[in-house]
Coordinates of C-alpha atoms and ligand atoms in Angstrom, one line a residue:
M1 CA 27.2 20.9 -46.7
K2 CA 26.8 17.2 -47.3
V3 CA 23.9 15.3 -45.2
I4 CA 24.3 11.5 -44.7
L5 CA 21.1 10.0 -43.7
A6 CA 21.6 6.4 -42.7
K7 CA 19.5 4.0 -44.6
T8 CA 18.9 1.8 -41.6
A9 CA 17.7 4.7 -39.4
G10 CA 14.4 4.3 -37.7
F11 CA 11.9 1.4 -37.0
C12 CA 13.2 -2.1 -37.2
F13 CA 10.8 -4.8 -38.4
G14 CA 10.0 -6.0 -34.8
V15 CA 9.0 -2.5 -33.5
K16 CA 7.1 -1.6 -36.5
R17 CA 5.0 -4.9 -36.2
A18 CA 4.3 -4.2 -32.5
V19 CA 3.3 -0.5 -33.2
E20 CA 1.1 -1.7 -36.0
K21 CA -0.6 -4.3 -33.9
V22 CA -1.5 -1.7 -31.4
Y23 CA -3.1 0.7 -34.0
K24 CA -4.9 -2.4 -35.4
S25 CA -6.3 -3.3 -32.0
I26 CA -7.6 0.2 -31.5
E27 CA -9.8 -0.3 -34.6
S28 CA -11.6 -3.1 -32.7
G29 CA -13.2 -0.4 -30.4
E30 CA -12.2 -2.4 -27.3
K31 CA -10.3 -1.1 -24.5
I32 CA -6.4 -1.3 -25.3
Y33 CA -3.6 -1.7 -23.0
T34 CA 0.1 -2.3 -23.6
W35 CA 2.5 -4.0 -21.1
G36 CA 4.8 -1.3 -20.8
P37 CA 5.4 1.4 -23.4
I38 CA 5.0 -0.2 -26.7
I39 CA 8.3 1.5 -27.8
H40 CA 10.9 3.7 -26.1
N41 CA 9.6 6.9 -27.8
E42 CA 7.5 9.3 -25.8
E43 CA 6.1 10.8 -29.0
V44 CA 4.5 7.6 -30.1
V45 CA 3.4 6.7 -26.6
R46 CA 1.6 10.0 -26.2
D47 CA -0.2 9.6 -29.4
L48 CA -1.3 6.2 -28.4
E49 CA -2.6 7.7 -25.1
E50 CA -4.5 10.2 -27.0
K51 CA -6.3 7.5 -28.7
G52 CA -7.2 5.9 -25.3
V53 CA -4.5 3.2 -25.0
T54 CA -3.3 2.7 -21.4
V55 CA 0.1 1.7 -20.5
L56 CA 0.3 -1.0 -17.8
E57 CA 3.5 -0.5 -15.8
N58 CA 3.3 -3.3 -13.1
E59 CA 1.3 -6.1 -12.0
E60 CA -0.9 -3.7 -9.5
D61 CA -2.1 -2.1 -12.7
L62 CA -3.5 -5.4 -14.0
E63 CA -6.2 -5.1 -11.1
S64 CA -7.7 -2.2 -13.0
V65 CA -8.1 -4.5 -16.3
K66 CA -11.7 -5.4 -17.2
G67 CA -11.6 -7.3 -20.4
G68 CA -10.2 -5.5 -23.5
I69 CA -6.8 -6.3 -25.3
I70 CA -3.3 -6.2 -23.7
V71 CA -0.5 -5.9 -26.3
I72 CA 2.8 -7.5 -25.3
R73 CA 5.5 -5.3 -26.8
S74 CA 8.5 -6.6 -29.1
H75 CA 10.8 -7.1 -26.0
G76 CA 8.4 -9.9 -24.9
V77 CA 7.8 -11.0 -21.3
S78 CA 8.7 -14.0 -18.9
R79 CA 6.4 -17.1 -19.0
R80 CA 5.0 -15.9 -15.5
V81 CA 4.1 -12.6 -16.8
K82 CA 2.4 -13.9 -19.7
E83 CA 0.4 -16.3 -17.7
K84 CA -0.5 -13.4 -15.4
L85 CA -1.8 -11.2 -18.5
E86 CA -3.9 -14.1 -19.6
S87 CA -5.3 -14.5 -16.4
T88 CA -7.0 -11.2 -16.4
G89 CA -9.5 -12.3 -18.9
A90 CA -8.4 -9.8 -21.3
K91 CA -7.4 -11.1 -24.8
V92 CA -3.6 -11.2 -25.1
V93 CA -1.9 -10.1 -28.3
D94 CA 1.7 -11.0 -28.4
A95 CA 3.8 -8.8 -30.5
T96 CA 7.1 -10.2 -29.1
C97 CA 9.7 -9.8 -31.8
P98 CA 10.2 -13.3 -33.5
F99 CA 13.9 -12.7 -33.0
V100 CA 13.3 -12.5 -29.1
L101 CA 10.8 -15.6 -29.1
K102 CA 13.8 -17.6 -30.7
I103 CA 16.0 -16.7 -27.7
H104 CA 13.2 -17.7 -25.3
N105 CA 13.0 -21.1 -27.0
L106 CA 16.9 -21.5 -27.1
V107 CA 17.3 -20.8 -23.3
E108 CA 14.3 -23.0 -22.3
K109 CA 15.8 -25.9 -24.2
A110 CA 19.4 -25.4 -22.8
G111 CA 17.8 -25.2 -19.2
K112 CA 16.1 -28.5 -19.9
E113 CA 19.5 -30.0 -21.1
G114 CA 21.0 -28.9 -17.6
K115 CA 23.0 -25.9 -18.9
R116 CA 23.5 -22.7 -17.1
V117 CA 22.3 -19.8 -19.2
V118 CA 24.4 -16.6 -19.5
I119 CA 22.8 -13.6 -21.0
I120 CA 25.2 -11.0 -22.4
G121 CA 23.1 -7.8 -22.1
N122 CA 21.9 -5.2 -19.5
D123 CA 20.3 -6.6 -16.5
G124 CA 17.2 -5.0 -15.8
H125 CA 16.3 -4.3 -19.5
P126 CA 12.8 -5.7 -20.1
E127 CA 14.0 -7.9 -23.0
V128 CA 16.7 -9.4 -20.5
E129 CA 14.1 -9.8 -17.9
G130 CA 11.8 -11.6 -20.1
I131 CA 14.5 -14.0 -21.4
K132 CA 15.4 -14.8 -17.8
G133 CA 11.7 -15.7 -17.2
W134 CA 12.1 -18.6 -20.0
C135 CA 15.1 -20.2 -18.2
V136 CA 14.1 -23.4 -16.8
E137 CA 15.0 -23.9 -13.0
N138 CA 17.8 -26.5 -12.8
S139 CA 20.8 -27.6 -10.8
A140 CA 23.0 -25.5 -12.9
G141 CA 21.6 -22.3 -11.0
D142 CA 20.0 -19.1 -12.0
P143 CA 20.8 -17.5 -15.3
V144 CA 23.5 -14.9 -15.1
V145 CA 23.7 -11.6 -16.9
I146 CA 26.8 -10.0 -17.9
S147 CA 27.2 -6.6 -19.6
E148 CA 30.8 -5.6 -19.2
I149 CA 34.3 -6.9 -19.9
S150 CA 35.3 -6.6 -16.3
E151 CA 32.3 -8.7 -15.1
A152 CA 33.2 -11.4 -17.5
E153 CA 36.9 -11.4 -16.1
E154 CA 35.6 -11.7 -12.6
A155 CA 32.8 -14.1 -13.1
D156 CA 32.9 -17.4 -11.2
L157 CA 30.3 -19.6 -13.0
G158 CA 31.3 -23.1 -11.8
D159 CA 31.9 -26.0 -13.7
I160 CA 28.4 -26.5 -15.2
P161 CA 28.2 -26.3 -19.2
L162 CA 27.3 -22.8 -20.1
F163 CA 24.7 -21.5 -22.8
I164 CA 25.4 -18.1 -23.9
V165 CA 23.1 -15.7 -25.7
A166 CA 22.9 -12.1 -26.1
Q167 CA 20.3 -9.4 -25.8
T168 CA 19.3 -8.6 -29.5
T169 CA 20.5 -5.0 -29.2
F170 CA 23.8 -5.7 -27.8
N171 CA 27.0 -4.4 -29.4
T172 CA 28.3 -7.3 -31.6
N173 CA 32.1 -6.5 -30.8
K174 CA 31.7 -6.5 -27.0
F175 CA 29.5 -9.7 -27.1
K176 CA 32.4 -11.4 -29.0
D177 CA 35.0 -10.0 -26.4
I178 CA 33.0 -11.3 -23.6
V179 CA 32.5 -14.9 -25.2
E180 CA 36.2 -14.9 -25.8
I181 CA 37.1 -14.0 -22.2
L182 CA 34.9 -16.7 -20.8
S183 CA 36.3 -19.1 -23.2
K184 CA 39.7 -18.3 -22.2
K185 CA 38.9 -18.9 -18.5
G186 CA 38.1 -22.4 -19.6
Y187 CA 34.4 -22.7 -19.3
N188 CA 32.7 -25.4 -21.4
S189 CA 30.2 -23.1 -23.2
N190 CA 28.2 -23.0 -26.3
A191 CA 27.6 -19.4 -27.5
V192 CA 24.8 -18.4 -30.0
D193 CA 25.0 -14.8 -31.4
T194 CA 21.5 -13.9 -31.0
I195 CA 22.1 -10.1 -31.8
C196 CA 19.6 -9.0 -34.4
S197 CA 20.8 -8.3 -37.9
A198 CA 18.7 -5.2 -38.0
T199 CA 20.9 -4.0 -34.9
Q200 CA 24.2 -5.1 -36.6
E201 CA 23.4 -3.3 -39.8
R202 CA 22.2 -0.2 -38.0
Q203 CA 25.3 -0.2 -35.9
S204 CA 27.7 -0.8 -38.6
E205 CA 26.3 1.7 -40.9
A206 CA 26.3 4.4 -38.0
K207 CA 29.9 3.6 -37.3
K208 CA 30.9 4.0 -41.1
I209 CA 29.1 7.4 -41.4
A210 CA 30.4 8.6 -38.0
H211 CA 33.9 7.7 -39.2
E212 CA 33.3 9.4 -42.6
V213 CA 31.8 12.6 -40.8
A214 CA 34.8 12.8 -38.3
A215 CA 37.3 12.5 -41.0
Q216 CA 35.9 15.7 -42.6
S217 CA 35.5 17.5 -39.1
G218 CA 31.8 17.2 -39.4
A219 CA 29.2 16.3 -36.7
M220 CA 26.9 13.2 -36.1
I221 CA 23.4 13.3 -34.9
V222 CA 21.9 10.2 -33.2
I223 CA 17.9 10.3 -32.8
G224 CA 16.4 8.0 -30.2
G225 CA 14.4 8.0 -26.9
R226 CA 16.2 8.5 -23.8
S227 CA 15.3 5.2 -22.4
S228 CA 15.9 3.2 -25.7
S229 CA 19.0 0.9 -25.1
N230 CA 19.8 0.3 -28.8
S231 CA 19.8 4.3 -29.5
R232 CA 22.1 4.7 -26.6
K233 CA 24.5 2.1 -27.9
L234 CA 24.2 3.6 -31.5
C235 CA 25.3 7.0 -29.8
E236 CA 28.3 5.2 -28.0
I237 CA 29.4 3.5 -31.2
C238 CA 29.3 7.1 -33.1
R239 CA 31.1 8.8 -30.4
G240 CA 34.0 6.1 -30.7
E241 CA 34.3 7.5 -34.2
C242 CA 33.3 11.1 -33.9
E243 CA 33.6 13.1 -30.8
N244 CA 31.2 15.7 -32.2
T245 CA 28.1 13.2 -31.6
H246 CA 24.8 14.6 -30.5
F247 CA 22.1 12.5 -29.1
I248 CA 18.6 13.9 -29.2
Q249 CA 15.0 12.6 -29.0
T250 CA 13.3 15.2 -31.3
L251 CA 14.2 18.3 -33.2
A252 CA 13.4 20.3 -30.3
D253 CA 16.5 18.9 -28.4
L254 CA 18.7 19.8 -31.3
N255 CA 20.9 22.7 -30.1
L256 CA 23.8 22.6 -32.4
E257 CA 26.3 25.2 -32.3
L258 CA 27.8 24.3 -35.4
P259 CA 29.8 26.6 -37.7
K260 CA 27.8 27.4 -40.9
S261 CA 31.0 26.0 -42.7
I262 CA 30.6 22.5 -41.2
P263 CA 31.3 20.5 -44.2
C264 CA 29.4 17.3 -43.3
V265 CA 26.5 16.0 -41.1
G266 CA 25.6 12.4 -40.6
I267 CA 22.2 11.4 -39.0
T268 CA 21.0 7.9 -37.9
A269 CA 18.3 6.9 -35.4
G270 CA 17.4 3.9 -33.1
A271 CA 14.9 1.2 -33.8
S272 CA 12.1 3.1 -31.9
T273 CA 12.5 6.4 -33.7
P274 CA 9.4 7.3 -36.0
D275 CA 10.1 8.2 -39.6
N276 CA 8.5 11.7 -39.2
I277 CA 10.9 12.7 -36.4
I278 CA 13.8 11.6 -38.6
E279 CA 12.4 13.5 -41.4
E280 CA 12.0 16.6 -39.5
V281 CA 15.5 16.5 -38.3
H282 CA 16.9 15.8 -41.8
N283 CA 14.9 18.6 -43.4
Y284 CA 15.9 21.1 -40.6
V285 CA 19.7 20.2 -40.9
R286 CA 19.6 20.5 -44.7
G287 CA 17.8 23.9 -44.5
K288 CA 19.7 25.2 -41.5
F289 CA 23.4 24.4 -42.8
Ligands
SF4_1 S1 15.8 -4.9 -32.9 FE1 15.7 -6.7 -34.1 S2 15.1 -8.1 -32.4 FE2 14.6 -6.0 -31.5 S3 12.5 -5.7 -32.1 FE3 13.8 -4.9 -33.7 S4 13.8 -6.8 -35.4 FE4 13.2 -7.4 -33.3

């Protein structure tokens, strides 16, 4: 049986950098906090907790912070939250991915120019919440978040010039479709594709592998955290090509009822999946079938 492991599976640059910053901070011997789980992966978060790292879930949790180091994860935070973290007296280590920081700068500038910011992404996702928090208040109104084609079709955004950005992990084709719909509706808009190349590469490789696997009546495995938006999107893309796609968090979730004669299995993983979990699944599949 052929097993195709995606070259782009696993930690992206931004997540790797953030996780490394936490492990590096632990070496200081100070009390370490992360603002939210450092990545959407329960295994890694558990390991850090065992090493004494505390996850701060909300602003009330900040009351318990007495010095130490707070690490901001790769998703970034709003300006207000950043200032709030700094006001605790703890040292703030900002591990916001540089690609996300770029979006913060873009929306801030657009707001100052009087434009209304449209974020194509999932409302409520920490990265989107962070981006919203760098939009400058102006007469153009609050930033708008659009995640679905139907929302773009129904949106009433007024006569103000729009400045459109994307959540870094958004689906590229869907982003283009939404931008096109807004443009056809006659909005004066400027769109910057801020989808990260790591995501694009991961998505197109996954699509290619899923297509190849489906053509051979094989199966596709996507490994990622349940709350990882990029992993779920990866799964959606793979399912579009290969119905026999399985979404798992670790090897323990893998309950494949596949015939021994299955000719081909493809494996990919989201940006927050550690190498050891990918390796475990890869070895299991190679040995089992
Ligand atoms: S997916 Fe891209 S933008 Fe997001 S953390 Fe990774 S490298 Fe940064």
